[in-house]
Tab-separated table of C-alpha atoms in Angstrom:
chain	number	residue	atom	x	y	z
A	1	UNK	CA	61.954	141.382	74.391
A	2	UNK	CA	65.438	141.220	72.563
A	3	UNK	CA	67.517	138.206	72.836
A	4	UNK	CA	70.158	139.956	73.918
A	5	UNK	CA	68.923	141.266	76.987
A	6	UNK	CA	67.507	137.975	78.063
A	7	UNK	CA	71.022	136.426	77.741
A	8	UNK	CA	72.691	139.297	79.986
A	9	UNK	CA	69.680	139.387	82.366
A	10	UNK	CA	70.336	135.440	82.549
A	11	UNK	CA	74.524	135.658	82.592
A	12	UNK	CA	74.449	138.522	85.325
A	13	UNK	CA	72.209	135.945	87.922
A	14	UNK	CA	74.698	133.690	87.219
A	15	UNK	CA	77.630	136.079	87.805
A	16	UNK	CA	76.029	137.100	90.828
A	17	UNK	CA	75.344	133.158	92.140
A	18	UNK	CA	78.812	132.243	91.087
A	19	UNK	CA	80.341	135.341	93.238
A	20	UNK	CA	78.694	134.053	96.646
A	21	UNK	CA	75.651	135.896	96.599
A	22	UNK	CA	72.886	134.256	98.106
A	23	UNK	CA	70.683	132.094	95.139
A	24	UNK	CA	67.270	133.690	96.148
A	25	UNK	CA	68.640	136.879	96.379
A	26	UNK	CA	70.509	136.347	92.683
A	27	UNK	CA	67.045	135.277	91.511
A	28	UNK	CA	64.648	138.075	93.052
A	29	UNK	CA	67.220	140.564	92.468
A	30	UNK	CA	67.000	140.017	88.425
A	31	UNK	CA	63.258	139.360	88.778
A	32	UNK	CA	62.289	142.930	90.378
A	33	UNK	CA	64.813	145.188	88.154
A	34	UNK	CA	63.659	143.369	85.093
A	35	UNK	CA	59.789	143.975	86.170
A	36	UNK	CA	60.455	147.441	87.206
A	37	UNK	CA	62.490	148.259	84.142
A	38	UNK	CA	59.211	146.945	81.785
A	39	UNK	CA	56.556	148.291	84.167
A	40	UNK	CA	57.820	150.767	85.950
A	41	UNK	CA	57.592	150.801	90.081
A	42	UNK	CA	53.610	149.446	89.939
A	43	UNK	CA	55.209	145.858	88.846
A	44	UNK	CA	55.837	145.901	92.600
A	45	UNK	CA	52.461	145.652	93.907
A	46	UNK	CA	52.143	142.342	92.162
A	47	UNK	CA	54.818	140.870	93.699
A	48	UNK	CA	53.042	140.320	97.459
A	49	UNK	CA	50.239	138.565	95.548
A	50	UNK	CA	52.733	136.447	93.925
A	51	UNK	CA	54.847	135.442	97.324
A	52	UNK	CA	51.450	135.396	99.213
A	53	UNK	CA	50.601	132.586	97.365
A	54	UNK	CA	53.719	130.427	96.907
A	55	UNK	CA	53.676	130.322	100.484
A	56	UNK	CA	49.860	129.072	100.976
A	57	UNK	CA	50.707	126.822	98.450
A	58	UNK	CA	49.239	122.901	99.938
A	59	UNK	CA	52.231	121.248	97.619
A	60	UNK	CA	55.009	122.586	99.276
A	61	UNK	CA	54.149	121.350	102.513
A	62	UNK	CA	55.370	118.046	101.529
A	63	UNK	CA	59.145	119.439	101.360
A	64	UNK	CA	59.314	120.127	105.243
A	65	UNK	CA	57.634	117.216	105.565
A	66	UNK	CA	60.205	114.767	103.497
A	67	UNK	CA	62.732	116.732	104.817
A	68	UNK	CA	61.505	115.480	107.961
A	69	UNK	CA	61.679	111.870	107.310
A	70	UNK	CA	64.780	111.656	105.973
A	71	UNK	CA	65.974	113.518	109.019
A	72	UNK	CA	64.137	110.848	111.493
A	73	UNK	CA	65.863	107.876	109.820
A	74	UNK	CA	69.333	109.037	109.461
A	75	UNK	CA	69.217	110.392	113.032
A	76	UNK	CA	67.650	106.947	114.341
A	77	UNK	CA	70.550	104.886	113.447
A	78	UNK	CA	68.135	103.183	111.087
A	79	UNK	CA	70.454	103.984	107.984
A	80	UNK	CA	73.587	102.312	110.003
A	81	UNK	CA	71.513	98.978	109.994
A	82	UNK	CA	70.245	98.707	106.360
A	83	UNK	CA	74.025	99.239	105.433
A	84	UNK	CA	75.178	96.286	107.332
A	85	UNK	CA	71.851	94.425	106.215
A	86	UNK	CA	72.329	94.824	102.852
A	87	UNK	CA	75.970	93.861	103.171
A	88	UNK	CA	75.432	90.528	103.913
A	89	UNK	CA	73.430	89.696	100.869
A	90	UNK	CA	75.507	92.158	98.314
A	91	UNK	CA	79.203	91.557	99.678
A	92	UNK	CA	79.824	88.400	97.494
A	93	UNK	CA	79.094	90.234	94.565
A	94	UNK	CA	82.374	91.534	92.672
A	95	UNK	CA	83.001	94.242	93.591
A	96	UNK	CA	81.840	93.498	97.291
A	97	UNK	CA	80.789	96.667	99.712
A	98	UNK	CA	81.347	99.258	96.521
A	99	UNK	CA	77.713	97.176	95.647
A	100	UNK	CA	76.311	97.732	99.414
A	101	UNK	CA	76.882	101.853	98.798
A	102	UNK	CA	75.176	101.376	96.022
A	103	UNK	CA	72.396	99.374	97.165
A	104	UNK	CA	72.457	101.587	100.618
A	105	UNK	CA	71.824	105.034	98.226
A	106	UNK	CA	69.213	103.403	96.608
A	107	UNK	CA	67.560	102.584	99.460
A	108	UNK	CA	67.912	105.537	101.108
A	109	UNK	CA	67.221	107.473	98.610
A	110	UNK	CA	63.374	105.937	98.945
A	111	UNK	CA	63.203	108.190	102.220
A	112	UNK	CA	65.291	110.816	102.142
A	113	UNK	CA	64.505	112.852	98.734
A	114	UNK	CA	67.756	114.703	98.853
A	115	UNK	CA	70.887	113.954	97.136
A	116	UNK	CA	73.587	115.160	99.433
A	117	UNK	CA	71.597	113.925	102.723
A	118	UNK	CA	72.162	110.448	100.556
A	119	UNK	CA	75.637	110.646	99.967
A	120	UNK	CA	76.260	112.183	103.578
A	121	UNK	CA	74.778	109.196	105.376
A	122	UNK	CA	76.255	106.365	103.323
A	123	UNK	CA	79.323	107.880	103.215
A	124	UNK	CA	79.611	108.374	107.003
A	125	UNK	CA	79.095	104.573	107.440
A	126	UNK	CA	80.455	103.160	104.401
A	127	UNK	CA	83.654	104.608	104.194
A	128	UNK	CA	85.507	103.682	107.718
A	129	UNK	CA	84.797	100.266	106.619
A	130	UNK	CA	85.882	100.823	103.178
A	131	UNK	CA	89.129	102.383	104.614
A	132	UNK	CA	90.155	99.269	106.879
A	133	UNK	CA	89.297	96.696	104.053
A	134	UNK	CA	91.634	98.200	101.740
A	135	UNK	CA	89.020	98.998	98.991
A	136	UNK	CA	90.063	101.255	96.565
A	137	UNK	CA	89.296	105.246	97.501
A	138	UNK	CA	89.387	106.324	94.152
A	139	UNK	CA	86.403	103.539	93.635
A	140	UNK	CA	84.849	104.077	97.273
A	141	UNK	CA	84.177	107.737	96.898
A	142	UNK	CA	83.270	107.732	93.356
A	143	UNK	CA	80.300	104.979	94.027
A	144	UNK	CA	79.204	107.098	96.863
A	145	UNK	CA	79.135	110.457	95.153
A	146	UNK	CA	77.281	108.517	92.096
A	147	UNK	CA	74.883	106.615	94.278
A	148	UNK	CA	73.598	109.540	96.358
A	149	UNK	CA	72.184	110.808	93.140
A	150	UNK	CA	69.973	108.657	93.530
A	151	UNK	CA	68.449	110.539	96.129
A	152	UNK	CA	66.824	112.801	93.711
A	153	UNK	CA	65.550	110.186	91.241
A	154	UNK	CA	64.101	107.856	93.740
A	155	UNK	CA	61.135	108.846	94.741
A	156	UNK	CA	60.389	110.713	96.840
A	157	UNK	CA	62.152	113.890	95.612
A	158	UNK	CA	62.109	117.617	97.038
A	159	UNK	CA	63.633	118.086	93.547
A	160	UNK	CA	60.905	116.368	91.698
A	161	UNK	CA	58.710	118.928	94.250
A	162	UNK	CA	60.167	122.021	93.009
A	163	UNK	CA	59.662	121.111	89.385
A	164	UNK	CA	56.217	120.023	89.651
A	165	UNK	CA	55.682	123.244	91.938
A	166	UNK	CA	57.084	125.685	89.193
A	167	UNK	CA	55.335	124.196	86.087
A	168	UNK	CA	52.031	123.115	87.751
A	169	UNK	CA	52.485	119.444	87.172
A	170	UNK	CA	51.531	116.419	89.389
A	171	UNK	CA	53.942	115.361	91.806
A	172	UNK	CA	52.579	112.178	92.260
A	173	UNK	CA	52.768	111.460	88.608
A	174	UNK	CA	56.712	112.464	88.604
A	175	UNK	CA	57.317	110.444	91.684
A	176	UNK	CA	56.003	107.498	89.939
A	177	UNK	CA	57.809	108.433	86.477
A	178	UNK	CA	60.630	107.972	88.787
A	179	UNK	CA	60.745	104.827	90.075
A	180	UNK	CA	61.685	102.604	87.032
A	181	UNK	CA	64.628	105.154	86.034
A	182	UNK	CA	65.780	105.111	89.517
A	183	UNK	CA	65.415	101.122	89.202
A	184	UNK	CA	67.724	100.765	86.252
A	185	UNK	CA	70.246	103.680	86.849
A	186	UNK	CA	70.709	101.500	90.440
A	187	UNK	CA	71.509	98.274	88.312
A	188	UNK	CA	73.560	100.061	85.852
A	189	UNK	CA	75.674	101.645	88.649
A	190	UNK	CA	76.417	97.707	89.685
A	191	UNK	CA	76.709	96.111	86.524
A	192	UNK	CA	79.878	98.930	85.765
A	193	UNK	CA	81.374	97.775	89.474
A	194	UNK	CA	81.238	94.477	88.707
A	195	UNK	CA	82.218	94.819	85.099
A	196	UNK	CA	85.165	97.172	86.039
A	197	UNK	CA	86.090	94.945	89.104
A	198	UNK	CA	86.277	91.538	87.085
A	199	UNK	CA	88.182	93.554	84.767
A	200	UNK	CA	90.862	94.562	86.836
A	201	UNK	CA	91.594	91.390	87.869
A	202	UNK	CA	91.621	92.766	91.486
A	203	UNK	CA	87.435	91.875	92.721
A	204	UNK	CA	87.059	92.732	96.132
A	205	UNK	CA	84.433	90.429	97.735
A	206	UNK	CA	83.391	89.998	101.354
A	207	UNK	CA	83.381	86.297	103.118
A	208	UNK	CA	80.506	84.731	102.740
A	209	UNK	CA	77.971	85.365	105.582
A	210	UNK	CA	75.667	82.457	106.303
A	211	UNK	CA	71.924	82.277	105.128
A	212	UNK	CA	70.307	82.110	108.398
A	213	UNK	CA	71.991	85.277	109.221
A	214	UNK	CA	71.374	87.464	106.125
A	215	UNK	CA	68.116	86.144	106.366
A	216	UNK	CA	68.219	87.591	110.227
A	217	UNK	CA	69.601	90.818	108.625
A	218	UNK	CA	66.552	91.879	106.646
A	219	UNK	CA	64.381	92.682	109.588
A	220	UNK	CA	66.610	95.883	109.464
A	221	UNK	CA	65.511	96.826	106.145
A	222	UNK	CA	61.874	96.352	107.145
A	223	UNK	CA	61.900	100.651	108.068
A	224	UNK	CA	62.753	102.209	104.977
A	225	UNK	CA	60.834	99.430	102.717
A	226	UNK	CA	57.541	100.095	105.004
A	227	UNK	CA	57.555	104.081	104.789
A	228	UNK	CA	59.115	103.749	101.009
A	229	UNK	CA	55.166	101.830	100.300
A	230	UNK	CA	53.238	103.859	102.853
A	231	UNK	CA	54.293	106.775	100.983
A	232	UNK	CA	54.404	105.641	97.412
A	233	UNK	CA	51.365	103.566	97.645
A	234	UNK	CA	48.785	106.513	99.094
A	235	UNK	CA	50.294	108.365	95.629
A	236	UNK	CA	49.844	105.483	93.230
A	237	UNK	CA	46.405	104.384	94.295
A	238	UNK	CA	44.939	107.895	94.985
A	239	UNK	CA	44.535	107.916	98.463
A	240	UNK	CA	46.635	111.119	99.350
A	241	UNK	CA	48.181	114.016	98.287
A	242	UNK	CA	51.779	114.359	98.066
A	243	UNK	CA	51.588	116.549	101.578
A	244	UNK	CA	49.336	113.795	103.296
A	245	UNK	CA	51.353	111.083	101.666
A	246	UNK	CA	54.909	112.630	103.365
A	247	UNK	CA	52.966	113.101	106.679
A	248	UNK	CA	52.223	109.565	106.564
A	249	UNK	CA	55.683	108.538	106.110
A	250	UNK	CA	56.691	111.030	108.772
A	251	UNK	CA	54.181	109.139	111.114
A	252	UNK	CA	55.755	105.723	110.182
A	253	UNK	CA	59.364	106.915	110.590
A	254	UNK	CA	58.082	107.770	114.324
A	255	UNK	CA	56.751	104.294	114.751
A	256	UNK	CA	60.018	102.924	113.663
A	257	UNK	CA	62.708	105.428	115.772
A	258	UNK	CA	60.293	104.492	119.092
A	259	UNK	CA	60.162	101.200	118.850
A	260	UNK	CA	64.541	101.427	117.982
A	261	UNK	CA	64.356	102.971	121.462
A	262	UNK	CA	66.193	105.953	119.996
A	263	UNK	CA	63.337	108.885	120.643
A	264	UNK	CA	64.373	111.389	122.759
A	265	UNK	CA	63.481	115.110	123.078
A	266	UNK	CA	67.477	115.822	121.957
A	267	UNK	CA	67.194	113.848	118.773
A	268	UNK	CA	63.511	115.270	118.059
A	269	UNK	CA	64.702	119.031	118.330
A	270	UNK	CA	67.564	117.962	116.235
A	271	UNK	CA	65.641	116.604	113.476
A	272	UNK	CA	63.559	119.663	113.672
A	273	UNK	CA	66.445	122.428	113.770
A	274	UNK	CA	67.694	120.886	110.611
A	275	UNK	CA	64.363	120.309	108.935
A	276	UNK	CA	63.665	124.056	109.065
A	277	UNK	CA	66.973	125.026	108.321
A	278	UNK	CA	67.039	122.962	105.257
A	279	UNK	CA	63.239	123.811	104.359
A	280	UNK	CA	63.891	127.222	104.921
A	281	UNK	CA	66.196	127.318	102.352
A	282	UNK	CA	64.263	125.665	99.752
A	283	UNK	CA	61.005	127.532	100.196
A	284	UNK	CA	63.129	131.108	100.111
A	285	UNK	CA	64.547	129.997	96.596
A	286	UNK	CA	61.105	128.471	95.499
A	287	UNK	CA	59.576	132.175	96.312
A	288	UNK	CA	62.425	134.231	94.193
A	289	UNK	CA	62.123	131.607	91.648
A	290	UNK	CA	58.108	132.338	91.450
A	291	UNK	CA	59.066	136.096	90.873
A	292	UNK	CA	61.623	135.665	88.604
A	293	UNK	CA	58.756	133.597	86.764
A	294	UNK	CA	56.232	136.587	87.330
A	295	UNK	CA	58.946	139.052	85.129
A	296	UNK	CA	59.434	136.197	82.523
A	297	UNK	CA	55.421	135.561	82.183
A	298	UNK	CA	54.695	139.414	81.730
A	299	UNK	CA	57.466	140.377	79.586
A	300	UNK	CA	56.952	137.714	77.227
A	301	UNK	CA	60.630	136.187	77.532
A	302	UNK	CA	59.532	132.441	77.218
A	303	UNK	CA	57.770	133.344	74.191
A	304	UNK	CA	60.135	135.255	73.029
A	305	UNK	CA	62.689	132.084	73.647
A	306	UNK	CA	60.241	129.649	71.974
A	307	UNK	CA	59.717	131.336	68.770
A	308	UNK	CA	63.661	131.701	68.179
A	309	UNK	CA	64.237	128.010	69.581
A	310	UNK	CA	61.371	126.902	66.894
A	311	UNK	CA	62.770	128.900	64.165
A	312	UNK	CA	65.940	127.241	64.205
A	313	UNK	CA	64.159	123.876	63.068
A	314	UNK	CA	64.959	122.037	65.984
A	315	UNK	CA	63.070	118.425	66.271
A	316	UNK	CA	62.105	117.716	70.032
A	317	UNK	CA	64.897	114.992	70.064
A	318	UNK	CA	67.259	118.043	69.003
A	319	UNK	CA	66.365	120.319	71.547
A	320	UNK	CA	66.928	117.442	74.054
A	321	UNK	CA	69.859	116.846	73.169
A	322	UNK	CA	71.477	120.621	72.662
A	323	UNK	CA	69.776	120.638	76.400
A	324	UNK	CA	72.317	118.147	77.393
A	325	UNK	CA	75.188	119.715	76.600
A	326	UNK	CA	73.399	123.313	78.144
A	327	UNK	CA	73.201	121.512	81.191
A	328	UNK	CA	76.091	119.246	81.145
A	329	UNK	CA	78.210	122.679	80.987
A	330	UNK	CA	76.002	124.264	83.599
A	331	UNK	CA	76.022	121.627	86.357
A	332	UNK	CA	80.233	122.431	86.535
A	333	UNK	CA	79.225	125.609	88.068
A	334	UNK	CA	75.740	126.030	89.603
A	335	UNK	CA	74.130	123.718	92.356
A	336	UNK	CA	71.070	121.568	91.670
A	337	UNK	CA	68.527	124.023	92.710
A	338	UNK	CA	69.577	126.780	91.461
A	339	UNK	CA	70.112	125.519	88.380
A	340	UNK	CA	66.285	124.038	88.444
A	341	UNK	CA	64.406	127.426	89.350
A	342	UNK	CA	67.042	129.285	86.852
A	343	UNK	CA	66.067	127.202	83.675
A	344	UNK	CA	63.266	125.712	84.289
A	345	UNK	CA	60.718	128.923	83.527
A	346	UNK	CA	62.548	129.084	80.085
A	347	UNK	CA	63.198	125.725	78.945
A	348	UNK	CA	60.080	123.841	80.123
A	349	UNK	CA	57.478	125.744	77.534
A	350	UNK	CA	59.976	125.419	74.862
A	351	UNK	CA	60.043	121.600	75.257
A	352	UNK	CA	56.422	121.192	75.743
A	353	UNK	CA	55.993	123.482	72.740
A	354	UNK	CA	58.361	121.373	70.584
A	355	UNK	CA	55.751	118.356	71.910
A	356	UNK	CA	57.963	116.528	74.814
A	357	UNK	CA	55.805	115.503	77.463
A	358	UNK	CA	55.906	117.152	80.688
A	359	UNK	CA	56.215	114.118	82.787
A	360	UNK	CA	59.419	113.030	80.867
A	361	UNK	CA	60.839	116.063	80.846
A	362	UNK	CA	60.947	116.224	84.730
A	363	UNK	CA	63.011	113.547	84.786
A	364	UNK	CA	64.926	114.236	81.778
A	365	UNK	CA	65.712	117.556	84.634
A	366	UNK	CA	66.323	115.709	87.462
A	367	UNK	CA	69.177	113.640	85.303
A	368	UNK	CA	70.733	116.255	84.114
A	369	UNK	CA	70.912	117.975	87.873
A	370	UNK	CA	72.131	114.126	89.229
A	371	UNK	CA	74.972	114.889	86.560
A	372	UNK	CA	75.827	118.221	88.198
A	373	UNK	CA	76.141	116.949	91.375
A	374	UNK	CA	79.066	114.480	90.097
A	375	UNK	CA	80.744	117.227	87.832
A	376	UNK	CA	83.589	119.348	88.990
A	377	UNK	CA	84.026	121.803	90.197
A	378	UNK	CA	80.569	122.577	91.876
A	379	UNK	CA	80.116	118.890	91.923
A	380	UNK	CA	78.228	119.278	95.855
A	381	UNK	CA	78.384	115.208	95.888
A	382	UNK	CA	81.846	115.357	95.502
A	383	UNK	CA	82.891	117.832	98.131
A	384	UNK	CA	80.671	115.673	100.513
A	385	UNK	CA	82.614	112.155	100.228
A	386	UNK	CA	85.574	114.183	100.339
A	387	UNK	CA	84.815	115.661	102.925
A	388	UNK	CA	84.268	112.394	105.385
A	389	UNK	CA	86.821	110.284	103.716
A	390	UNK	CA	89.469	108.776	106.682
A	391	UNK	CA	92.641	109.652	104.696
A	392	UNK	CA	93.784	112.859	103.886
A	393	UNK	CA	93.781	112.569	100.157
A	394	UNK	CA	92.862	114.729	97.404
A	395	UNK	CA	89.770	115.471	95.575
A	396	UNK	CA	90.966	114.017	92.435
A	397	UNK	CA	90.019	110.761	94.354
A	398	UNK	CA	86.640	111.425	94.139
A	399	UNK	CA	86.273	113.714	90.584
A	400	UNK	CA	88.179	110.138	88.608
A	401	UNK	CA	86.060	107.690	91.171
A	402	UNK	CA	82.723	109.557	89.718
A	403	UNK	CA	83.763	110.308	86.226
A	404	UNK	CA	82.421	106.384	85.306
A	405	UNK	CA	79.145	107.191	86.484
A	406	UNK	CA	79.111	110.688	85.053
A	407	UNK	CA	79.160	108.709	81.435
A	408	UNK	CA	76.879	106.335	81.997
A	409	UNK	CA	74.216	109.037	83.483
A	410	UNK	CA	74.380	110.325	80.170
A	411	UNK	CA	74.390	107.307	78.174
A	412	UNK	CA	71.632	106.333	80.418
A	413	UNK	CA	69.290	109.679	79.242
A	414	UNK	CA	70.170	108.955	75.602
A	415	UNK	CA	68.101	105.359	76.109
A	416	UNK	CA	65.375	106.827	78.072
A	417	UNK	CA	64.852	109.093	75.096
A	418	UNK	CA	65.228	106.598	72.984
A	419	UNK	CA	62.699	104.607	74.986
A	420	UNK	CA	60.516	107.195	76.751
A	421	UNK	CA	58.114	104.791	77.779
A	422	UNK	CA	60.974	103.550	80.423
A	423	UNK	CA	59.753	107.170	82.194
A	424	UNK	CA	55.810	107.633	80.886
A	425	UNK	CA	54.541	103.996	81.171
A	426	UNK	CA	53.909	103.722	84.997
A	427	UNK	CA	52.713	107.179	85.316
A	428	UNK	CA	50.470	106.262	82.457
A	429	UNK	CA	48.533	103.808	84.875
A	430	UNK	CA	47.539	105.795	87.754
C-alpha cells in the first residue's frame, strides 16, 4: 500500500480524535473504510469474527477486574491512611510531604493500574494538607501529576494489559518487567525533590513524629502491600493467570474494606457503577483497535512500514530514539490509550523486526504514554491536580510543577536503553 495513504489514513483518525469524536469510533471508522476500500463490502463479514473474539478473550477479564480493586481501596478510605502512614516516616525528608505524594503514587499505583485514578486519589488527600502547610503549588501539583504516572508503570497496569492484549505478549512477563523501572523512576522522582529543595534553600520538612508512632502507622500500609504480593506473587511464581491473579486481589481488597468496617451495599454498587463505566470504555477501544489491526494485517501496511523504516538504515537504538521524539510530540495531543491502540499495530513489528525485544519495548510504551500524561496540552494528569487544587490558580501551576519530571522521564528511558537489562532481567527469571 502507498505511504502516502497510510499517513492520511493515520492523520484523518487523528483529526477525527482531536475534533471530539469518540476514540473507538475514530479507530473503527478508519478500520472499516480502509477494509472496504481494499476488499470491497465482503471485508465486513470478517469483522464479527474479529469482535467475537476480542470479547471472549480470558486476558481482558483482568481489566474489569483491576479496575475493580483499585475502585475498592480508594472507596474504602484505605488510600487516606497509607498517605498519613507514609507521612510519618517520609516527612523529615527535604522536601517533606512533596516525598509522601510521591511515595503515596507509588504505592498506589501497586493496586490501582491506572494513572489518573493515581493522581485523583493522592491529590484529593494530599493537597488540602499541602495548601494549609504553605508548600509550594507549583511543586505540589507537579509531584502529583508526575507521581500518578506511576500508576501505569507499577504493576499492575490496564495499560501494560492492552499492550500485551494487542501484540500477543505475556502480561505477567510485562508486569514483572515493570517493577524495577517503576522502583527507580519512584527514587528518581525523590532524589530531584530533595535535590531541588536543598537547592532552594527553602526545604520544607515536617516535625519529627516519634518512632513508636510511625512504627504504629505501618499497620495502615499492611492493605495495599498484602494485595500488591497476592497479586504479583501468583504471576511471578506461576500460580495464576493475570485474570485469576486480579480476582485474587479483588478478594483481598474485600477482606481488607470489611474488616475497615466500610462495606456497605452503597459503596459496593459504587465501586461497581464505576468499574463498568471505566471497563466499558476500555474494552470498546480495545475492540476498534482489534479492527483497525484486522485492515492493517490484510492490507499489508505494517509491512509496508517495516520495509521503508529498514531501508532508511536505522539501528534499533535509532528507531528508539526517532520513536521518542514521535511520541514525545504525540502525547501533547492524544490521551494514553488512544495513543497505545493507534501506534502500537505499526510500530511494534517494526521494532521487533529491527531486533528490540518485545518485553522492553512494552515498557519503553508505557514511558513514553507516562510522558503524555505530564505534557500539555492533553496532559490528562495535569487537568486532574488542577482540577482538585484548593486555590483558584492557573494551570501553568501544574504544566512548570511537572515539566522537572517530564525531563527526567526521558532521561530516565535513555538509561534503560542504555541498560536494558534494568527492564529484561527479572522477567528473564520467571
Amino acid at each position: 500500500m502507498n505511504l502516502f495513504v497510510i499517513g492520511l489514513a493515520f492523520f484523518a483518525m487523528l483529526g477525527m480524535m482531536l475534533v471530539g469524536m469518540p476514540i473507538a469510533v475514530s479507530m473503527a471508522l478508519v478500520g472499516i473504510v480502509g477494509g472496504i476500500a481494499a476488499y470491497g463490502a465482503p471485508f465486513m463479514d470478517s469483522i464479527a469474527p474479529v469482535v467475537w473474539g476480542v470479547q471472549n478473550e480470558n486476558l481482558l477479564t483482568s481489566v474489569p477486574l483491576f479496575v475493580l480493586l483499585g475502585e475498592l481501596l480508594l472507596r474504602s478510605g484505605i488510600a487516606d491512611r497509607m498517605y498519613i502512614a507514609l507521612s510519618a516516616w517520609l516527612g523529615r525528608l527535604p522536601g517533606g510531604l512533596l516525598h509522601t505524594n510521591i511515595g503515596s503514587c507509588a504505592l498506589f499505583a501497586a493496586t490501582s493500574g491506572s494513572s489518573v485514578a493515581t493522581a485523583a486519589t493522592v491529590g484529593t488527600v494530599a493537597l488540602p494538607s499541602l495548601h494549609r502547610r504553605g508548600y509550594s503549588m507549583r511543586a505540589s501539583l507537579g509531584s502529583l501529576a508526575a507521581g500518578g504516572t506511576l500508576g501505569i508503570l507499577i504493576p499492575p497496569s490496564v495499560n501494560m494489559i492492552v499492550y500485551g492484549s494487542l501484540t500477543n505478549n505475556s502480561i505477567g512477563k510485562l508486569f514483572i518487567a515493570g517493577i524495577i523501572p517503576g522502583l527507580l523512576l519512584t527514587g528518581f522522582f525523590m532524589l530531584w525533590i530533595a535535590g531541588s529543595s536543598l537547592a532552594s534553600g527553602n526545604a520544607m520538612r515536617e516535625p519529627k513524629v516519634p518512632l513508636e508512632a510511625r512504627i504504629r502507622a505501618l499497620v495502615h500500609l499492611v492493605p495495599p502491600a498484602v494485595v500488591f504480593g497476592i497479586v504479583m506473587g501468583s504471576l511471578y511464581f506461576g500460580i495464576a493467570t493475570a485474570a485469576e491473579s486480579a480476582a485474587l486481589g479483588v478478594i483481598a481488597a474485600l477482606g481488607f474494606v470489611l474488616h475497615s468496617g466500610k462495606l456497605s451495599w452503597e459503596l459496593m454498587r459504587n465501586c461497581f457503577v464505576s468499574t463498568a463505566r471505566v471497563s466499558g470504555m476500555i474494552l470498546l477501544i480495545v475492540v476498534a483497535a482489534f479492527v483497525l489491526n484486522l485492515t492493517v494485517s490484510l492490507t499489508g501496511v505494517a509491512e509496508a512500514m517495516t520495509k521503508w523504516v529498514s531501508g532508511l538504515g536505522l539501528s534499533a537504538t535509532g528507531l528508539i530514539l526517532a520513536l521518542m521524539l514521535f511520541y514525545l510530540v504525540l502525547g501533547m495531543f492524544m490521551d494514553v490509550l488512544s495513543m497505545q491502540v493507534a501506534t502500537i499495530p505499526i510500530t511494534y513489528p517494526i521494532a521487533t523486526a529491527l531486533g528490540v525485544d518485545p518485553i522492553w519495548f512494552g515498557i519503553f510504551i508505557v514511558l513514553m504514554c507516562e510522558l503524555g500524561l505530564i505534557t500539555p496540552p492533553v496532559g490528562m494528569n495535569l487537568f486532574v491536580v488542577h482540577g482538585i487544587r484548593p486555590d483558584r490558580g492557573g494551570i501553568e501551576d501544574a504544566i512548570y510543577g511537572a515539566l522537572p519530571y517530564a525531563l527526567i522521564m526521558i532521561l530516565f528511558t535513555l538509561l534503560l536503553l542504555a541498560v536494558p537489562q534494568l527492564v529484561t532481567w527479572l522477567p528473564g527469571h520467571m
